[in-house]
Short mmCIF file of C-alpha atoms in Angstrom, two decimals:
data_model
loop_
_atom_site.label_atom_id
_atom_site.label_comp_id
_atom_site.label_asym_id
_atom_site.label_seq_id
_atom_site.Cartn_x
_atom_site.Cartn_y
_atom_site.Cartn_z
CA MET A 1 105.94 50.05 142.35
CA LYS A 2 102.41 50.42 141.05
CA ILE A 3 101.11 51.53 144.43
CA THR A 4 103.81 54.20 144.87
CA LYS A 5 102.93 55.51 141.41
CA LYS A 6 99.27 55.74 142.37
CA VAL A 7 100.12 57.51 145.62
CA ILE A 8 102.38 60.02 143.85
CA SER A 9 99.64 60.68 141.27
CA ALA A 10 97.02 61.24 143.95
CA VAL A 11 99.33 63.50 145.95
CA TRP A 12 100.06 65.59 142.85
CA LEU A 13 96.37 66.02 142.04
CA VAL A 14 95.59 66.98 145.63
CA LEU A 15 98.44 69.50 145.73
CA VAL A 16 97.33 71.21 142.52
CA LEU A 17 93.70 71.25 143.67
CA ALA A 18 94.86 72.79 146.96
CA PHE A 19 96.76 75.48 145.04
CA ILE A 20 93.61 76.23 143.05
CA TYR A 21 91.03 76.08 145.83
CA VAL A 22 92.69 77.05 149.12
CA PRO A 23 92.64 80.81 148.33
CA ILE A 24 89.01 80.75 147.11
CA LEU A 25 87.73 78.61 150.00
CA LEU A 26 89.69 80.52 152.62
CA LEU A 27 88.22 83.76 151.30
CA ALA A 28 84.77 82.15 151.44
CA VAL A 29 85.28 81.22 155.11
CA TYR A 30 86.53 84.70 155.99
CA SER A 31 83.61 86.31 154.14
CA PHE A 32 81.35 85.02 156.95
CA THR A 33 83.39 86.74 159.67
CA ASP A 34 84.07 90.31 160.67
CA ALA A 35 87.80 89.99 159.88
CA THR A 36 89.29 92.70 157.66
CA MET A 37 92.09 90.57 156.23
CA VAL A 38 92.77 86.87 155.79
CA GLY A 39 94.78 85.67 158.78
CA GLY A 40 93.73 88.75 160.73
CA PRO A 41 91.87 88.75 164.05
CA VAL A 42 88.42 87.19 163.86
CA GLY A 43 85.82 88.63 166.24
CA GLY A 44 83.00 86.30 165.31
CA PHE A 45 80.56 84.99 162.75
CA SER A 46 78.87 87.72 160.70
CA PHE A 47 76.67 88.23 157.64
CA GLN A 48 77.72 91.88 157.43
CA ASN A 49 79.61 91.44 154.12
CA TYR A 50 76.56 89.92 152.45
CA LEU A 51 74.31 92.67 153.79
CA THR A 52 76.68 95.34 152.46
CA LEU A 53 76.78 93.59 149.09
CA PHE A 54 72.99 93.79 148.76
CA LYS A 55 72.49 97.19 150.38
CA ASN A 56 75.27 99.27 148.87
CA GLU A 57 73.89 101.13 145.83
CA ASP A 58 77.28 101.26 144.11
CA LEU A 59 77.86 97.54 144.40
CA ARG A 60 74.33 96.66 143.31
CA GLY A 61 74.49 98.97 140.31
CA MET A 62 77.88 97.59 139.31
CA ILE A 63 76.71 93.97 139.48
CA GLY A 64 73.50 94.75 137.59
CA GLY A 65 75.41 96.67 134.91
CA THR A 66 77.89 93.83 134.45
CA ILE A 67 75.12 91.25 133.99
CA LEU A 68 73.11 93.51 131.67
CA LEU A 69 76.19 94.19 129.52
CA ALA A 70 77.09 90.49 129.37
CA VAL A 71 73.58 89.35 128.40
CA GLY A 72 73.14 92.17 125.88
CA ALA A 73 76.52 91.63 124.24
CA ALA A 74 75.99 87.86 124.20
CA LEU A 75 72.56 88.22 122.54
CA ILE A 76 73.93 90.53 119.82
CA SER A 77 76.91 88.21 119.35
CA ALA A 78 74.69 85.13 119.13
CA VAL A 79 72.61 86.68 116.34
CA LEU A 80 75.54 88.20 114.46
CA GLY A 81 77.78 85.15 114.82
CA THR A 82 75.07 82.69 113.77
CA ILE A 83 74.06 84.71 110.70
CA GLY A 84 77.74 85.21 109.84
CA ALA A 85 78.51 81.50 110.18
CA ILE A 86 75.56 80.46 107.99
CA GLY A 87 76.44 83.08 105.37
CA SER A 88 80.12 82.24 105.32
CA PHE A 89 79.43 78.48 105.21
CA TYR A 90 77.52 78.84 101.94
CA SER A 91 79.88 81.44 100.44
CA LYS A 92 82.58 80.83 97.88
CA ARG A 93 85.93 79.56 99.12
CA THR A 94 87.76 82.89 99.00
CA ALA A 95 85.08 84.79 100.88
CA LYS A 96 84.82 81.97 103.40
CA HIS A 97 88.57 81.92 104.01
CA LEU A 98 88.73 85.69 104.38
CA ILE A 99 85.94 85.69 106.96
CA ASN A 100 87.54 82.76 108.79
CA TYR A 101 90.87 84.60 108.99
CA ALA A 102 89.31 87.91 110.10
CA ASN A 103 87.25 86.00 112.66
CA GLN A 104 90.46 84.54 114.06
CA ILE A 105 92.05 87.96 114.70
CA PRO A 106 90.19 88.85 117.93
CA VAL A 107 90.62 85.25 119.12
CA VAL A 108 94.42 85.24 118.98
CA ASN A 109 94.94 88.96 119.59
CA ALA A 110 95.74 90.22 123.07
CA ASP A 111 92.71 91.85 124.72
CA VAL A 112 94.83 94.89 125.55
CA VAL A 113 95.51 95.47 121.86
CA THR A 114 91.89 94.82 120.84
CA GLY A 115 90.65 97.26 123.48
CA PHE A 116 93.23 99.94 122.76
CA SER A 117 92.76 99.78 118.99
CA LEU A 118 88.97 100.03 119.33
CA CYS A 119 89.43 102.98 121.67
CA VAL A 120 91.70 104.77 119.17
CA LEU A 121 89.32 104.13 116.26
CA LEU A 122 85.95 104.78 117.92
CA ILE A 123 86.70 107.33 120.60
CA VAL A 124 89.79 109.20 119.38
CA LEU A 125 89.35 109.12 115.61
CA LEU A 126 85.57 108.95 115.14
CA GLY A 127 84.78 110.89 118.30
CA ILE A 128 81.99 108.61 119.55
CA GLY A 129 81.38 109.54 123.19
CA LYS A 130 82.28 106.92 125.80
CA ASP A 131 79.12 107.88 127.70
CA THR A 132 76.92 106.58 124.89
CA PHE A 133 78.00 103.01 125.79
CA VAL A 134 78.39 102.40 122.05
CA PRO A 135 82.17 101.74 122.17
CA LEU A 136 81.72 99.45 125.22
CA VAL A 137 79.01 97.35 123.58
CA ILE A 138 80.91 97.16 120.28
CA GLY A 139 84.03 96.12 122.19
CA HIS A 140 82.23 93.28 123.97
CA VAL A 141 80.56 92.15 120.75
CA VAL A 142 83.98 92.08 119.04
CA LEU A 143 85.26 89.97 121.93
CA CYS A 144 82.35 87.50 121.92
CA THR A 145 81.09 87.06 118.34
CA PRO A 146 84.13 85.14 116.99
CA PHE A 147 83.52 82.44 119.60
CA VAL A 148 79.83 82.13 118.65
CA TYR A 149 80.93 81.84 115.01
CA LEU A 150 83.44 79.13 115.95
CA SER A 151 80.90 77.11 117.93
CA VAL A 152 78.19 77.31 115.24
CA MET A 153 80.54 76.30 112.37
CA PRO A 154 80.99 72.62 113.35
CA ARG A 155 77.19 72.22 113.63
CA LEU A 156 76.80 73.54 110.07
CA ARG A 157 79.37 71.03 108.84
CA GLN A 158 77.53 68.16 110.53
CA MET A 159 74.13 69.25 109.22
CA ASP A 160 72.53 67.33 106.40
CA ASN A 161 72.51 69.74 103.48
CA ASN A 162 69.51 68.10 101.86
CA LEU A 163 67.19 69.16 104.67
CA TYR A 164 67.23 72.78 103.54
CA GLU A 165 66.64 71.78 99.91
CA ALA A 166 63.86 69.41 100.99
CA ALA A 167 62.15 72.20 102.91
CA LEU A 168 62.29 74.39 99.81
CA ASP A 169 60.95 71.59 97.61
CA LEU A 170 58.06 71.16 100.01
CA GLY A 171 57.16 74.79 99.47
CA ALA A 172 58.88 76.65 102.31
CA THR A 173 60.25 80.10 101.56
CA PRO A 174 64.02 80.51 102.13
CA ALA A 175 63.28 82.45 105.32
CA GLN A 176 60.98 79.70 106.61
CA ALA A 177 63.52 77.03 105.72
CA LEU A 178 66.18 78.99 107.55
CA PHE A 179 64.19 79.59 110.73
CA LYS A 180 62.30 76.29 110.90
CA VAL A 181 64.90 73.87 109.56
CA VAL A 182 68.44 75.26 109.66
CA ILE A 183 68.46 77.28 112.89
CA PRO A 184 66.82 74.57 115.07
CA GLN A 185 69.61 72.23 113.96
CA LEU A 186 72.21 74.79 114.98
CA LEU A 187 70.65 75.54 118.38
CA PRO A 188 73.11 73.53 120.52
CA GLY A 189 76.03 75.36 118.85
CA ILE A 190 74.33 78.73 119.22
CA PHE A 191 73.61 77.98 122.88
CA SER A 192 77.17 77.00 123.74
CA GLY A 193 78.43 80.05 121.84
CA PHE A 194 76.03 82.23 123.82
CA MET A 195 77.19 80.77 127.14
CA LEU A 196 80.82 81.25 126.14
CA ALA A 197 80.04 84.84 125.16
CA ILE A 198 78.51 85.51 128.58
CA THR A 199 81.52 84.14 130.45
CA LEU A 200 83.95 86.05 128.21
CA SER A 201 82.08 89.30 128.74
CA LEU A 202 81.81 88.76 132.51
CA ASP A 203 85.53 88.03 132.77
CA ASP A 204 86.74 90.87 130.56
CA TYR A 205 88.82 93.64 132.05
CA PHE A 206 90.88 95.17 129.24
CA ILE A 207 88.30 95.92 126.54
CA THR A 208 86.02 97.33 129.24
CA THR A 209 88.67 99.69 130.66
CA TYR A 210 89.53 101.13 127.26
CA THR A 211 85.95 101.70 126.09
CA LYS A 212 83.77 102.22 129.18
CA PRO A 213 82.18 105.47 130.35
CA ALA A 214 84.09 106.97 133.28
CA THR A 215 81.26 106.43 135.75
CA PHE A 216 80.41 102.86 134.72
CA ASP A 217 82.14 99.83 136.19
CA THR A 218 81.94 96.11 135.61
CA ILE A 219 82.89 93.60 138.29
CA SER A 220 86.44 93.37 136.90
CA THR A 221 87.18 97.09 136.76
CA TYR A 222 85.44 97.64 140.09
CA VAL A 223 87.45 94.95 141.86
CA VAL A 224 90.73 96.27 140.48
CA ASN A 225 89.92 99.78 141.73
CA ALA A 226 88.73 98.44 145.07
CA THR A 227 92.00 96.57 145.73
CA LYS A 228 93.81 99.89 145.39
CA GLY A 229 91.36 101.87 147.49
CA GLY A 230 91.38 101.83 151.28
CA GLN A 231 87.72 101.03 151.89
CA THR A 232 87.79 97.86 153.98
CA GLU A 233 84.02 97.56 153.98
CA ILE A 234 83.94 97.36 150.18
CA LYS A 235 86.94 95.04 150.09
CA THR A 236 85.37 92.47 152.39
CA ALA A 237 81.99 92.80 150.65
CA LEU A 238 83.79 91.67 147.49
CA TRP A 239 84.82 88.50 149.34
CA ALA A 240 81.11 87.81 149.70
CA LEU A 241 80.63 88.46 145.97
CA SER A 242 83.49 86.05 145.18
CA THR A 243 81.87 83.36 147.34
CA ILE A 244 78.46 83.82 145.71
CA ILE A 245 79.94 83.65 142.20
CA PHE A 246 81.90 80.54 143.17
CA LEU A 247 78.71 78.86 144.41
CA ILE A 248 76.77 79.84 141.27
CA VAL A 249 79.54 78.43 139.04
CA VAL A 250 79.59 75.17 141.01
CA ILE A 251 75.80 74.83 140.80
CA VAL A 252 75.70 75.59 137.06
CA VAL A 253 78.50 73.11 136.33
CA VAL A 254 76.80 70.38 138.40
CA LEU A 255 73.42 71.02 136.72
CA MET A 256 74.95 70.92 133.24
CA ASN A 257 76.70 67.65 134.05
CA VAL A 258 73.51 66.12 135.39
CA ALA A 259 71.59 67.33 132.32
CA SER A 260 74.14 65.92 129.88
CA ARG A 261 74.23 62.59 131.74
CA LYS A 262 70.43 62.36 131.69
CA LYS A 263 70.43 63.10 128.00
CA LYS A 264 73.04 60.40 127.46
CA THR A 265 71.09 57.77 129.41
CA THR A 266 67.84 58.55 127.56
CA GLU A 267 69.73 58.32 124.28
CA GLU A 268 71.14 54.96 125.35
CA ARG A 269 67.67 53.74 126.21
CA ILE A 270 66.38 54.73 122.80
CA MET B 1 68.00 75.09 88.41
CA THR B 2 67.51 78.83 88.37
CA LYS B 3 65.44 78.49 91.50
CA THR B 4 68.19 76.88 93.58
CA LEU B 5 70.76 79.32 92.24
CA LYS B 6 68.67 82.24 93.38
CA LEU B 7 68.16 80.70 96.82
CA ARG B 8 71.86 79.93 97.28
CA PHE B 9 72.54 83.56 96.54
CA ASN B 10 70.14 84.53 99.31
CA ARG B 11 71.85 82.39 101.88
CA LYS B 12 75.24 83.73 100.95
CA GLN B 13 74.07 87.28 101.53
CA LEU B 14 73.71 86.43 105.20
CA CYS B 15 77.46 86.81 105.63
CA ILE B 16 77.36 90.47 104.61
CA PRO B 17 76.49 91.93 108.05
CA TYR B 18 79.20 89.94 109.80
CA ALA B 19 81.77 90.66 107.08
CA ALA B 20 80.98 94.38 107.37
CA PHE B 21 81.26 94.13 111.15
CA LEU B 22 84.64 92.42 110.91
CA ILE B 23 85.96 95.01 108.47
CA LEU B 24 84.71 97.94 110.55
CA PHE B 25 85.60 96.79 114.04
CA VAL B 26 88.40 94.26 113.60
CA ILE B 27 90.37 95.23 110.48
CA CYS B 28 89.90 99.02 110.66
CA PRO B 29 91.15 99.37 114.26
CA LEU B 30 94.34 97.56 113.30
CA LEU B 31 94.88 99.84 110.29
CA VAL B 32 94.26 102.85 112.52
CA ILE B 33 96.86 101.50 114.96
CA ILE B 34 99.42 101.27 112.17
CA TYR B 35 98.60 104.82 111.07
CA TYR B 36 98.90 106.22 114.59
CA ALA B 37 102.11 104.29 115.25
CA PHE B 38 103.87 106.10 112.41
CA THR B 39 102.51 109.61 112.97
CA ASN B 40 103.00 112.18 115.71
CA GLY B 41 100.42 114.22 117.63
CA THR B 42 99.84 116.58 114.71
CA GLY B 43 99.38 113.78 112.18
CA GLN B 44 102.75 113.99 110.43
CA PHE B 45 104.57 110.87 109.32
CA THR B 46 107.41 109.96 111.66
CA PHE B 47 109.56 107.10 112.91
CA ASP B 48 109.92 108.78 116.33
CA ASN B 49 107.63 106.35 118.13
CA LEU B 50 109.63 103.39 116.87
CA VAL B 51 112.93 105.08 117.79
CA ASN B 52 111.44 105.98 121.18
CA PHE B 53 110.67 102.37 121.88
CA PHE B 54 114.08 100.98 120.98
CA SER B 55 116.19 103.81 122.42
CA ASN B 56 114.47 103.88 125.80
CA THR B 57 116.02 101.45 128.30
CA ASN B 58 112.76 101.48 130.25
CA THR B 59 110.58 100.21 127.39
CA LEU B 60 113.25 97.77 126.16
CA GLY B 61 113.67 96.45 129.69
CA THR B 62 109.90 96.01 129.89
CA LEU B 63 109.91 94.01 126.67
CA LEU B 64 112.68 91.69 127.91
CA ASN B 65 111.04 91.41 131.33
CA SER B 66 107.67 90.48 129.90
CA ILE B 67 109.27 87.86 127.63
CA ALA B 68 111.03 86.40 130.69
CA ILE B 69 107.82 86.40 132.76
CA ALA B 70 105.82 84.88 129.92
CA CYS B 71 108.37 82.10 129.34
CA VAL B 72 108.75 81.22 133.04
CA THR B 73 104.97 81.29 133.59
CA THR B 74 104.38 79.05 130.57
CA ILE B 75 107.02 76.54 131.70
CA VAL B 76 105.67 76.48 135.28
CA CYS B 77 102.10 75.99 134.00
CA LEU B 78 103.27 73.20 131.70
CA VAL B 79 105.20 71.43 134.46
CA ILE B 80 102.21 71.59 136.83
CA ALA B 81 99.53 70.85 134.23
CA TYR B 82 101.12 68.03 132.22
CA PRO B 83 101.15 65.46 135.05
CA VAL B 84 97.59 66.47 136.01
CA ALA B 85 96.33 66.02 132.45
CA TYR B 86 98.30 62.78 132.05
CA ILE B 87 97.04 61.27 135.31
CA LEU B 88 93.44 62.26 134.51
CA ALA B 89 93.61 61.01 130.93
CA ARG B 90 95.03 57.60 131.91
CA SER B 91 93.00 57.10 135.06
CA LYS B 92 90.37 54.36 134.97
CA PHE B 93 88.25 56.30 137.45
CA ARG B 94 84.67 56.25 136.11
CA ARG B 95 83.72 59.76 137.07
CA LYS B 96 86.94 61.34 135.87
CA TYR B 97 85.15 64.16 134.07
CA VAL B 98 84.04 65.34 137.50
CA LEU B 99 87.71 65.57 138.47
CA LEU B 100 88.51 67.39 135.23
CA MET B 101 85.68 69.83 135.98
CA LEU B 102 87.24 70.52 139.38
CA PHE B 103 90.47 71.55 137.67
CA VAL B 104 88.94 73.80 135.01
CA LEU B 105 86.03 75.23 137.03
CA PRO B 106 87.98 78.36 138.12
CA MET B 107 87.95 79.48 134.45
CA TRP B 108 84.37 80.62 135.01
CA ILE B 109 85.07 82.70 138.11
CA ASN B 110 85.96 86.31 137.40
CA PHE B 111 89.76 86.47 137.33
CA THR B 112 89.99 89.69 139.34
CA LEU B 113 88.10 88.02 142.20
CA ARG B 114 90.38 84.98 142.02
CA ILE B 115 93.45 87.22 142.13
CA THR B 116 91.93 89.02 145.13
CA ALA B 117 91.73 85.67 146.93
CA LEU B 118 95.31 84.84 145.96
CA LYS B 119 96.50 88.25 147.08
CA GLU B 120 94.97 87.82 150.53
CA ILE B 121 96.63 84.48 151.11
CA LEU B 122 99.99 85.53 149.63
CA SER B 123 100.05 88.66 151.81
CA PHE B 124 99.32 86.45 154.80
CA ILE B 125 102.27 84.20 153.96
CA GLU B 126 104.81 86.71 152.63
CA GLY B 127 103.85 90.04 154.15
CA ASN B 128 104.82 92.71 151.63
CA LEU B 129 104.23 91.29 148.14
CA ALA B 130 106.44 93.90 146.46
CA MET B 131 109.49 92.19 148.03
CA TYR B 132 109.47 89.40 145.46
CA PRO B 133 107.92 90.95 142.34
CA PHE B 134 109.08 88.32 139.83
CA LEU B 135 108.08 85.37 142.01
CA ASN B 136 104.67 86.82 142.83
CA THR B 137 103.99 87.72 139.21
CA VAL B 138 104.71 84.15 138.15
CA ILE B 139 102.54 82.76 140.97
CA GLY B 140 99.70 85.13 140.05
CA MET B 141 99.86 84.38 136.33
CA THR B 142 100.11 80.63 136.97
CA TYR B 143 97.10 80.82 139.26
CA ASP B 144 95.17 82.68 136.60
CA PHE B 145 96.11 80.63 133.53
CA LEU B 146 96.59 77.07 134.83
CA PRO B 147 93.12 75.80 133.74
CA PHE B 148 93.82 77.03 130.20
CA MET B 149 96.88 74.77 130.11
CA ILE B 150 95.22 71.72 131.67
CA LEU B 151 92.23 71.60 129.31
CA PRO B 152 94.03 71.36 125.91
CA LEU B 153 96.60 68.95 127.36
CA TYR B 154 93.85 66.71 128.69
CA THR B 155 92.01 66.82 125.36
CA ALA B 156 95.17 65.83 123.46
CA LEU B 157 96.18 63.10 125.90
CA SER B 158 92.73 61.53 126.25
CA LYS B 159 92.47 61.16 122.48
CA LEU B 160 95.63 59.03 122.27
CA ASP B 161 95.11 55.43 121.27
CA LYS B 162 95.91 53.27 124.32
CA SER B 163 96.93 50.31 122.17
CA LEU B 164 99.98 52.33 121.09
CA PHE B 165 101.34 52.29 124.66
CA GLU B 166 100.61 48.59 124.99
CA ALA B 167 102.33 47.92 121.68
CA ALA B 168 105.41 49.84 122.83
CA GLU B 169 105.44 47.93 126.13
CA ASP B 170 105.04 44.61 124.36
CA LEU B 171 108.00 45.50 122.19
CA GLY B 172 110.07 45.86 125.36
CA ALA B 173 110.03 49.60 126.08
CA SER B 174 110.21 50.63 129.73
CA SER B 175 107.42 52.91 130.95
CA PHE B 176 109.88 55.83 130.87
CA THR B 177 110.73 55.10 127.22
CA VAL B 178 107.05 54.76 126.38
CA PHE B 179 106.43 58.17 127.84
CA MET B 180 109.41 59.89 126.20
CA ARG B 181 109.10 58.31 122.78
CA VAL B 182 105.38 57.70 122.38
CA VAL B 183 103.23 59.79 124.73
CA LEU B 184 105.22 63.01 124.71
CA PRO B 185 105.66 63.33 120.92
CA LEU B 186 101.99 62.52 120.32
CA SER B 187 100.85 65.13 122.80
CA VAL B 188 102.77 67.96 121.11
CA PRO B 189 99.61 69.52 119.56
CA GLY B 190 98.08 69.77 123.04
CA ILE B 191 101.28 71.29 124.41
CA ILE B 192 101.36 73.83 121.58
CA SER B 193 97.78 74.93 122.06
CA GLY B 194 98.25 75.12 125.84
CA VAL B 195 101.41 77.18 125.39
CA THR B 196 99.67 79.66 123.09
CA MET B 197 96.79 79.97 125.57
CA VAL B 198 99.24 80.95 128.34
CA LEU B 199 102.21 82.64 126.65
CA LEU B 200 100.38 85.58 125.16
CA PRO B 201 98.12 86.56 128.07
CA SER B 202 101.09 86.39 130.45
CA MET B 203 102.90 88.97 128.32
CA THR B 204 99.97 91.35 128.37
CA ASN B 205 97.76 90.77 131.42
CA TYR B 206 99.18 93.53 133.59
CA VAL B 207 96.19 93.57 135.93
CA VAL B 208 97.58 90.56 137.78
CA LEU B 209 100.71 92.49 138.82
CA ASP B 210 98.77 95.67 139.31
CA MET B 211 96.43 93.99 141.77
CA LEU B 212 99.08 91.99 143.59
CA TYR B 213 101.52 94.79 144.38
CA ASN B 214 100.45 97.98 142.59
CA SER B 215 103.15 97.72 139.98
CA THR B 216 103.18 97.14 136.26
CA TYR B 217 106.17 96.42 134.14
CA ILE B 218 105.12 94.14 131.30
CA MET B 219 104.24 94.99 127.70
CA GLY B 220 100.51 95.34 128.31
CA SER B 221 101.09 97.89 131.06
CA LEU B 222 102.94 100.20 128.64
CA ILE B 223 99.74 100.46 126.62
CA GLY B 224 97.86 101.10 129.84
CA SER B 225 100.13 103.96 130.85
CA TYR B 226 100.09 105.58 127.39
CA PHE B 227 96.29 105.25 127.44
CA ALA B 228 96.18 107.01 130.81
CA ALA B 229 98.40 109.79 129.39
CA TYR B 230 96.28 110.15 126.19
CA ASP B 231 99.42 109.35 124.16
CA TRP B 232 97.74 107.47 121.30
CA ASN B 233 100.80 107.45 119.03
CA ASN B 234 103.26 105.76 121.37
CA GLY B 235 100.49 103.49 122.62
CA SER B 236 99.78 102.45 119.04
CA MET B 237 103.46 101.69 118.50
CA ILE B 238 103.46 99.33 121.51
CA SER B 239 100.25 97.71 120.21
CA LEU B 240 101.85 97.28 116.80
CA ILE B 241 104.94 95.63 118.32
CA LEU B 242 102.69 93.30 120.33
CA LEU B 243 100.69 92.53 117.19
CA ILE B 244 103.89 91.56 115.37
CA ILE B 245 104.93 89.29 118.27
CA ILE B 246 101.46 87.69 118.27
CA PHE B 247 101.62 87.23 114.51
CA ILE B 248 105.02 85.50 114.74
CA ILE B 249 103.84 83.19 117.56
CA THR B 250 100.67 82.30 115.63
CA LEU B 251 102.62 81.56 112.44
CA ALA B 252 105.12 79.43 114.33
CA THR B 253 102.45 77.40 116.14
CA ASN B 254 100.42 76.95 112.95
CA LYS B 255 103.47 75.61 111.18
CA PHE B 256 104.15 73.29 114.10
CA ASN B 257 100.57 72.02 114.04
CA ASP B 258 100.75 71.39 110.30
CA ASP B 259 103.99 69.44 110.69
CA GLN B 260 102.43 67.47 113.49
CA SER B 261 99.27 66.60 111.59
CA SER B 262 101.27 65.53 108.54
CA GLY B 263 103.41 63.44 110.87
CA ARG B 264 100.28 61.82 112.19
CA THR B 265 98.99 60.97 108.75
CA VAL B 266 102.31 59.28 107.99
CA LEU B 267 101.92 57.28 111.18
#
């Protein structure tokens, strides 16, 4: 009885993992061939897709733009969200609750609605040009900042309140106390908020489509257009991109796990 | 005394930039949406957009269709994810967080690239994907959102106190009864948060269908097509209707969570 249960459990896990990974891995295998579709005729091993990915100006510009936008939006969000969280934490109850509720709106709202409403306000009503990138950056900051706020908040709650007062008593100015005492304590929260902001921005499609300049594309909007277009060369080059991103994600996850385990073991030793 | 008061005041002022940002770019857009939803192209007050939505069989059909797709996707995700989360949470495997990572890792890969991969393999199996639109939409959405269901379920299930199961078993409950009457009720908060993570995106993420078989017929895609036609007023009306649906779902789940937490304190 127990053994059958274990077998069924293992089979279920393997099946779900297969559902998740077979498409990604199959695409990775085909990205190293000259095939034009999965299951299609394979002539032989080829790095052509990877060469196209690095040589094609369009593709390179698109990838660079996506990363630049993600890092920029995440940096702005990290600053804005951290300052907002500190300010709201020390505010009166009503102000705090209002900010908490407003912060929750972009989190629960559908991205389509967030993007469309920002487009109507900024581009249609206020007439800010899409080509200025202002609506796009604002859109991504709206998407990311609430999550920075949410990951800094728990750190503020855990922090010993007396530290700030002690710093002031020892002669620090409020600004010094903030930068040298409070913010270092919040750093892990700010960092995880920043990482979350980057992944959210990289993954976004909807806010980008509704606010981006016509000639600018992120990975998401580019891929969606490419699946509709007939350019096989671009299509298969995107398989290479998918494989590279998959490898980067795996490496980052493994490194983070190793780092956290090392930290744990050193803590245990202490 | 006066010194600390003054300093407190300084710290509080830090929330001003973010509060201003929220008002300008979160609250204002929603107010603008409401304004546009009840005006026409020349700015006059009208209920036309609302009437348009409810008198048009196309838009109404889209609403019903997206509710159906969202419900089926959520149920399929739940049925696949619950056993995974349960097995992982109860396993005595030492490195089980590595396994969990394997299940949630796709969250960090761009979803359009993942859907591209799925499209290739589905086309290989089925041929023309437009033959089974409902089935393929559900497969695509499930593929996209499954990690978001597994993670909250795992979090809820791994927090459960194991001695509760042992107590129930000692009192003579069969493992099926333990599951139905102890595990399942205690994991409701996880189920609720997983459901909210999946239900809403699967009503609005029209890119999944668009990529799989060049078709869009869920609520989100209506906004997309009005956007493409520069019809801000009707687009705003759809956004407003979606906002109301989101608001109702959020209220309902919040209430559920409150009930649950009060139930837990009683326990």
